[in-house]
């Protein structure tokens, strides 16, 4: 068995690969839905697709909350391996689902596993990172989320016409064939967890509200809700809002790609800045900047200016949410760190459900442009305001 120091080098690539699966799941349903609707598969309608999508997000919400707590009981290593394996098995079974009910149920079960990937992966890389580099480690790993989203969208273009929509779910499960064995052999447990005494799950959750952490915990939950509302709301409806504004479909899709490319760049910059000026100050600034650029999108801009504004919007919106996760890991002690991150991500998933609903409501009301951007800007401002309530007094000093 490799030595612990050597195994630590595997933490970031293995965690990055696990988070990539989250990026796959973000867009895979959007990639296959047009085919399912066009082929009248299982008699699906837009309404029933929305229900299936919600099932998956509810599964992720429960999974994040439950597995985050389990992680603080059984360890980060076991929890991440279980999460990846469960997600992959149920995703593969989606390819042979016999009905819409079973498809939705399998998406829910896959979500339970996937919900545990992100908080556990970020906890692991943070606890294995060099002192003062935790924010950079977290944001670097989260680039896997956007890489997974982009790769899945590109794969859909070539895979679905040749092999059908089912192949996308098989592809989504295939990484586990390599990833799980590598994790079993090379993924180390964090020293921080090994040094903590294992506590019952209920006691671990209760600690999130003790020792002066009550207000910080609520503030993290509210901010995460706002952050994921923006991420999912914009990814779902930006192309349609821009079409309503008068832009052609090609340009609207190009703006969505620009938004996500900005997200990747923003993650790398945000982690670097947070490690130098402090994660609290950076998180507040990032949410405030996201609000400003979202409001700017309500203004008709020349072509180049529009792409620049959308790029900067993505740069701040997506990395603002990840800075929340980095802030969480710096605020809670090791014995409740994964639980705190799991519950923060889990409550945030409620925002992921709300974002597409908000965008759909504004579009149905005929006010998506410009009021959709004003609404999203207000959400960003609320995120900036709520994160200021996090108290910096904690077991682990906050930069």
JSON list of N, CA, C and O in Angstrom, two decimals, residues 288-319:
[
{"chain": "A", "resi": 288, "resn": "UNK", "atom": "N", "xyz": [-21.53, 40.57, -4.31]},
{"chain": "A", "resi": 288, "resn": "UNK", "atom": "CA", "xyz": [-21.89, 41.94, -4.68]},
{"chain": "A", "resi": 288, "resn": "UNK", "atom": "C", "xyz": [-21.58, 42.21, -6.15]},
{"chain": "A", "resi": 288, "resn": "UNK", "atom": "O", "xyz": [-22.38, 42.84, -6.87]},
{"chain": "A", "resi": 289, "resn": "UNK", "atom": "N", "xyz": [-20.42, 41.72, -6.63]},
{"chain": "A", "resi": 289, "resn": "UNK", "atom": "CA", "xyz": [-20.06, 41.89, -8.03]},
{"chain": "A", "resi": 289, "resn": "UNK", "atom": "C", "xyz": [-21.03, 41.13, -8.94]},
{"chain": "A", "resi": 289, "resn": "UNK", "atom": "O", "xyz": [-21.41, 41.60, -10.02]},
{"chain": "A", "resi": 290, "resn": "UNK", "atom": "N", "xyz": [-21.43, 39.92, -8.51]},
{"chain": "A", "resi": 290, "resn": "UNK", "atom": "CA", "xyz": [-22.40, 39.15, -9.28]},
{"chain": "A", "resi": 290, "resn": "UNK", "atom": "C", "xyz": [-23.70, 39.92, -9.44]},
{"chain": "A", "resi": 290, "resn": "UNK", "atom": "O", "xyz": [-24.28, 39.99, -10.54]},
{"chain": "A", "resi": 291, "resn": "UNK", "atom": "N", "xyz": [-24.16, 40.54, -8.35]},
{"chain": "A", "resi": 291, "resn": "UNK", "atom": "CA", "xyz": [-25.38, 41.34, -8.41]},
{"chain": "A", "resi": 291, "resn": "UNK", "atom": "C", "xyz": [-25.24, 42.50, -9.38]},
{"chain": "A", "resi": 291, "resn": "UNK", "atom": "O", "xyz": [-26.15, 42.79, -10.17]},
{"chain": "A", "resi": 292, "resn": "UNK", "atom": "N", "xyz": [-24.09, 43.16, -9.36]},
{"chain": "A", "resi": 292, "resn": "UNK", "atom": "CA", "xyz": [-23.87, 44.32, -10.23]},
{"chain": "A", "resi": 292, "resn": "UNK", "atom": "C", "xyz": [-23.89, 43.92, -11.71]},
{"chain": "A", "resi": 292, "resn": "UNK", "atom": "O", "xyz": [-24.52, 44.58, -12.54]},
{"chain": "A", "resi": 293, "resn": "UNK", "atom": "N", "xyz": [-23.19, 42.83, -12.05]},
{"chain": "A", "resi": 293, "resn": "UNK", "atom": "CA", "xyz": [-23.13, 42.43, -13.45]},
{"chain": "A", "resi": 293, "resn": "UNK", "atom": "C", "xyz": [-24.46, 41.84, -13.94]},
{"chain": "A", "resi": 293, "resn": "UNK", "atom": "O", "xyz": [-24.81, 41.97, -15.11]},
{"chain": "A", "resi": 294, "resn": "UNK", "atom": "N", "xyz": [-25.20, 41.19, -13.05]},
{"chain": "A", "resi": 294, "resn": "UNK", "atom": "CA", "xyz": [-26.54, 40.72, -13.43]},
{"chain": "A", "resi": 294, "resn": "UNK", "atom": "C", "xyz": [-27.45, 41.89, -13.76]},
{"chain": "A", "resi": 294, "resn": "UNK", "atom": "O", "xyz": [-28.21, 41.85, -14.73]},
{"chain": "A", "resi": 295, "resn": "UNK", "atom": "N", "xyz": [-27.37, 42.95, -12.97]},
{"chain": "A", "resi": 295, "resn": "UNK", "atom": "CA", "xyz": [-28.17, 44.15, -13.26]},
{"chain": "A", "resi": 295, "resn": "UNK", "atom": "C", "xyz": [-27.74, 44.77, -14.58]},
{"chain": "A", "resi": 295, "resn": "UNK", "atom": "O", "xyz": [-28.57, 45.26, -15.36]},
{"chain": "A", "resi": 296, "resn": "UNK", "atom": "N", "xyz": [-26.42, 44.72, -14.88]},
{"chain": "A", "resi": 296, "resn": "UNK", "atom": "CA", "xyz": [-25.90, 45.29, -16.12]},
{"chain": "A", "resi": 296, "resn": "UNK", "atom": "C", "xyz": [-26.46, 44.58, -17.35]},
{"chain": "A", "resi": 296, "resn": "UNK", "atom": "O", "xyz": [-26.66, 45.19, -18.41]},
{"chain": "A", "resi": 297, "resn": "UNK", "atom": "N", "xyz": [-26.75, 43.27, -17.22]},
{"chain": "A", "resi": 297, "resn": "UNK", "atom": "CA", "xyz": [-27.27, 42.51, -18.35]},
{"chain": "A", "resi": 297, "resn": "UNK", "atom": "C", "xyz": [-28.66, 42.96, -18.78]},
{"chain": "A", "resi": 297, "resn": "UNK", "atom": "O", "xyz": [-29.13, 42.61, -19.87]},
{"chain": "A", "resi": 298, "resn": "UNK", "atom": "N", "xyz": [-29.33, 43.74, -17.93]},
{"chain": "A", "resi": 298, "resn": "UNK", "atom": "CA", "xyz": [-30.65, 44.26, -18.30]},
{"chain": "A", "resi": 298, "resn": "UNK", "atom": "C", "xyz": [-30.55, 45.38, -19.33]},
{"chain": "A", "resi": 298, "resn": "UNK", "atom": "O", "xyz": [-31.56, 45.78, -19.91]},
{"chain": "A", "resi": 299, "resn": "UNK", "atom": "N", "xyz": [-29.33, 45.87, -19.54]},
{"chain": "A", "resi": 299, "resn": "UNK", "atom": "CA", "xyz": [-29.10, 46.98, -20.48]},
{"chain": "A", "resi": 299, "resn": "UNK", "atom": "C", "xyz": [-28.68, 46.41, -21.83]},
{"chain": "A", "resi": 299, "resn": "UNK", "atom": "O", "xyz": [-27.87, 45.47, -21.91]},
{"chain": "A", "resi": 300, "resn": "UNK", "atom": "N", "xyz": [-29.23, 46.93, -22.90]},
{"chain": "A", "resi": 300, "resn": "UNK", "atom": "CA", "xyz": [-28.83, 46.52, -24.24]},
{"chain": "A", "resi": 300, "resn": "UNK", "atom": "C", "xyz": [-27.40, 46.96, -24.50]},
{"chain": "A", "resi": 300, "resn": "UNK", "atom": "O", "xyz": [-27.09, 48.15, -24.47]},
{"chain": "A", "resi": 301, "resn": "UNK", "atom": "N", "xyz": [-26.53, 46.00, -24.74]},
{"chain": "A", "resi": 301, "resn": "UNK", "atom": "CA", "xyz": [-25.12, 46.29, -24.94]},
{"chain": "A", "resi": 301, "resn": "UNK", "atom": "C", "xyz": [-24.69, 45.90, -26.34]},
{"chain": "A", "resi": 301, "resn": "UNK", "atom": "O", "xyz": [-25.29, 45.00, -26.95]},
{"chain": "A", "resi": 302, "resn": "UNK", "atom": "N", "xyz": [-23.66, 46.54, -26.88]},
{"chain": "A", "resi": 302, "resn": "UNK", "atom": "CA", "xyz": [-23.11, 46.09, -28.15]},
{"chain": "A", "resi": 302, "resn": "UNK", "atom": "C", "xyz": [-22.57, 44.67, -28.01]},
{"chain": "A", "resi": 302, "resn": "UNK", "atom": "O", "xyz": [-22.28, 44.21, -26.90]},
{"chain": "A", "resi": 303, "resn": "UNK", "atom": "N", "xyz": [-22.40, 43.96, -29.11]},
{"chain": "A", "resi": 303, "resn": "UNK", "atom": "CA", "xyz": [-22.07, 42.53, -29.08]},
{"chain": "A", "resi": 303, "resn": "UNK", "atom": "C", "xyz": [-20.88, 42.20, -28.20]},
{"chain": "A", "resi": 303, "resn": "UNK", "atom": "O", "xyz": [-20.96, 41.34, -27.32]},
{"chain": "A", "resi": 304, "resn": "UNK", "atom": "N", "xyz": [-19.76, 42.89, -28.41]},
{"chain": "A", "resi": 304, "resn": "UNK", "atom": "CA", "xyz": [-18.55, 42.59, -27.63]},
{"chain": "A", "resi": 304, "resn": "UNK", "atom": "C", "xyz": [-18.79, 42.88, -26.16]},
{"chain": "A", "resi": 304, "resn": "UNK", "atom": "O", "xyz": [-18.43, 42.09, -25.28]},
{"chain": "A", "resi": 305, "resn": "UNK", "atom": "N", "xyz": [-19.43, 44.00, -25.87]},
{"chain": "A", "resi": 305, "resn": "UNK", "atom": "CA", "xyz": [-19.71, 44.37, -24.49]},
{"chain": "A", "resi": 305, "resn": "UNK", "atom": "C", "xyz": [-20.61, 43.35, -23.80]},
{"chain": "A", "resi": 305, "resn": "UNK", "atom": "O", "xyz": [-20.43, 43.05, -22.61]},
{"chain": "A", "resi": 306, "resn": "UNK", "atom": "N", "xyz": [-21.57, 42.81, -24.55]},
{"chain": "A", "resi": 306, "resn": "UNK", "atom": "CA", "xyz": [-22.48, 41.82, -23.99]},
{"chain": "A", "resi": 306, "resn": "UNK", "atom": "C", "xyz": [-21.73, 40.54, -23.59]},
{"chain": "A", "resi": 306, "resn": "UNK", "atom": "O", "xyz": [-21.92, 40.01, -22.49]},
{"chain": "A", "resi": 307, "resn": "UNK", "atom": "N", "xyz": [-20.87, 40.06, -24.48]},
{"chain": "A", "resi": 307, "resn": "UNK", "atom": "CA", "xyz": [-20.12, 38.84, -24.18]},
{"chain": "A", "resi": 307, "resn": "UNK", "atom": "C", "xyz": [-19.18, 39.05, -22.99]},
{"chain": "A", "resi": 307, "resn": "UNK", "atom": "O", "xyz": [-19.01, 38.16, -22.14]},
{"chain": "A", "resi": 308, "resn": "UNK", "atom": "N", "xyz": [-18.58, 40.23, -22.91]},
{"chain": "A", "resi": 308, "resn": "UNK", "atom": "CA", "xyz": [-17.70, 40.54, -21.78]},
{"chain": "A", "resi": 308, "resn": "UNK", "atom": "C", "xyz": [-18.52, 40.55, -20.48]},
{"chain": "A", "resi": 308, "resn": "UNK", "atom": "O", "xyz": [-18.10, 39.99, -19.45]},
{"chain": "A", "resi": 309, "resn": "UNK", "atom": "N", "xyz": [-19.69, 41.18, -20.53]},
{"chain": "A", "resi": 309, "resn": "UNK", "atom": "CA", "xyz": [-20.54, 41.27, -19.33]},
{"chain": "A", "resi": 309, "resn": "UNK", "atom": "C", "xyz": [-21.00, 39.88, -18.88]},
{"chain": "A", "resi": 309, "resn": "UNK", "atom": "O", "xyz": [-21.01, 39.58, -17.68]},
{"chain": "A", "resi": 310, "resn": "UNK", "atom": "N", "xyz": [-21.38, 39.03, -19.84]},
{"chain": "A", "resi": 310, "resn": "UNK", "atom": "CA", "xyz": [-21.82, 37.67, -19.50]},
{"chain": "A", "resi": 310, "resn": "UNK", "atom": "C", "xyz": [-20.66, 36.85, -18.94]},
{"chain": "A", "resi": 310, "resn": "UNK", "atom": "O", "xyz": [-20.82, 36.09, -17.98]},
{"chain": "A", "resi": 311, "resn": "UNK", "atom": "N", "xyz": [-19.47, 37.01, -19.52]},
{"chain": "A", "resi": 311, "resn": "UNK", "atom": "CA", "xyz": [-18.28, 36.31, -19.03]},
{"chain": "A", "resi": 311, "resn": "UNK", "atom": "C", "xyz": [-18.00, 36.70, -17.58]},
{"chain": "A", "resi": 311, "resn": "UNK", "atom": "O", "xyz": [-17.76, 35.84, -16.72]},
{"chain": "A", "resi": 312, "resn": "UNK", "atom": "N", "xyz": [-18.04, 38.01, -17.29]},
{"chain": "A", "resi": 312, "resn": "UNK", "atom": "CA", "xyz": [-17.78, 38.49, -15.94]},
{"chain": "A", "resi": 312, "resn": "UNK", "atom": "C", "xyz": [-18.88, 38.06, -14.97]},
{"chain": "A", "resi": 312, "resn": "UNK", "atom": "O", "xyz": [-18.62, 37.76, -13.81]},
{"chain": "A", "resi": 313, "resn": "UNK", "atom": "N", "xyz": [-20.11, 38.01, -15.48]},
{"chain": "A", "resi": 313, "resn": "UNK", "atom": "CA", "xyz": [-21.22, 37.52, -14.64]},
{"chain": "A", "resi": 313, "resn": "UNK", "atom": "C", "xyz": [-20.96, 36.08, -14.22]},
{"chain": "A", "resi": 313, "resn": "UNK", "atom": "O", "xyz": [-21.08, 35.72, -13.04]},
{"chain": "A", "resi": 314, "resn": "UNK", "atom": "N", "xyz": [-20.59, 35.23, -15.18]},
{"chain": "A", "resi": 314, "resn": "UNK", "atom": "CA", "xyz": [-20.27, 33.83, -14.86]},
{"chain": "A", "resi": 314, "resn": "UNK", "atom": "C", "xyz": [-19.09, 33.73, -13.92]},
{"chain": "A", "resi": 314, "resn": "UNK", "atom": "O", "xyz": [-19.06, 32.88, -13.02]},
{"chain": "A", "resi": 315, "resn": "UNK", "atom": "N", "xyz": [-18.10, 34.60, -14.11]},
{"chain": "A", "resi": 315, "resn": "UNK", "atom": "CA", "xyz": [-16.90, 34.57, -13.28]},
{"chain": "A", "resi": 315, "resn": "UNK", "atom": "C", "xyz": [-17.23, 34.80, -11.82]},
{"chain": "A", "resi": 315, "resn": "UNK", "atom": "O", "xyz": [-16.66, 34.18, -10.93]},
{"chain": "A", "resi": 316, "resn": "UNK", "atom": "N", "xyz": [-18.19, 35.69, -11.55]},
{"chain": "A", "resi": 316, "resn": "UNK", "atom": "CA", "xyz": [-18.53, 36.00, -10.16]},
{"chain": "A", "resi": 316, "resn": "UNK", "atom": "C", "xyz": [-19.65, 35.12, -9.62]},
{"chain": "A", "resi": 316, "resn": "UNK", "atom": "O", "xyz": [-19.61, 34.70, -8.46]},
{"chain": "A", "resi": 317, "resn": "UNK", "atom": "N", "xyz": [-20.66, 34.81, -10.43]},
{"chain": "A", "resi": 317, "resn": "UNK", "atom": "CA", "xyz": [-21.80, 34.03, -9.94]},
{"chain": "A", "resi": 317, "resn": "UNK", "atom": "C", "xyz": [-21.37, 32.64, -9.48]},
{"chain": "A", "resi": 317, "resn": "UNK", "atom": "O", "xyz": [-21.67, 32.20, -8.36]},
{"chain": "A", "resi": 318, "resn": "UNK", "atom": "N", "xyz": [-20.66, 31.90, -10.35]},
{"chain": "A", "resi": 318, "resn": "UNK", "atom": "CA", "xyz": [-20.34, 30.51, -10.03]},
{"chain": "A", "resi": 318, "resn": "UNK", "atom": "C", "xyz": [-19.30, 30.38, -8.92]},
{"chain": "A", "resi": 318, "resn": "UNK", "atom": "O", "xyz": [-19.40, 29.51, -8.06]},
{"chain": "A", "resi": 319, "resn": "UNK", "atom": "N", "xyz": [-18.30, 31.25, -8.93]},
{"chain": "A", "resi": 319, "resn": "UNK", "atom": "CA", "xyz": [-17.27, 31.14, -7.90]},
{"chain": "A", "resi": 319, "resn": "UNK", "atom": "C", "xyz": [-17.74, 31.70, -6.57]},
{"chain": "A", "resi": 319, "resn": "UNK", "atom": "O", "xyz": [-17.21, 31.32, -5.51]}
]
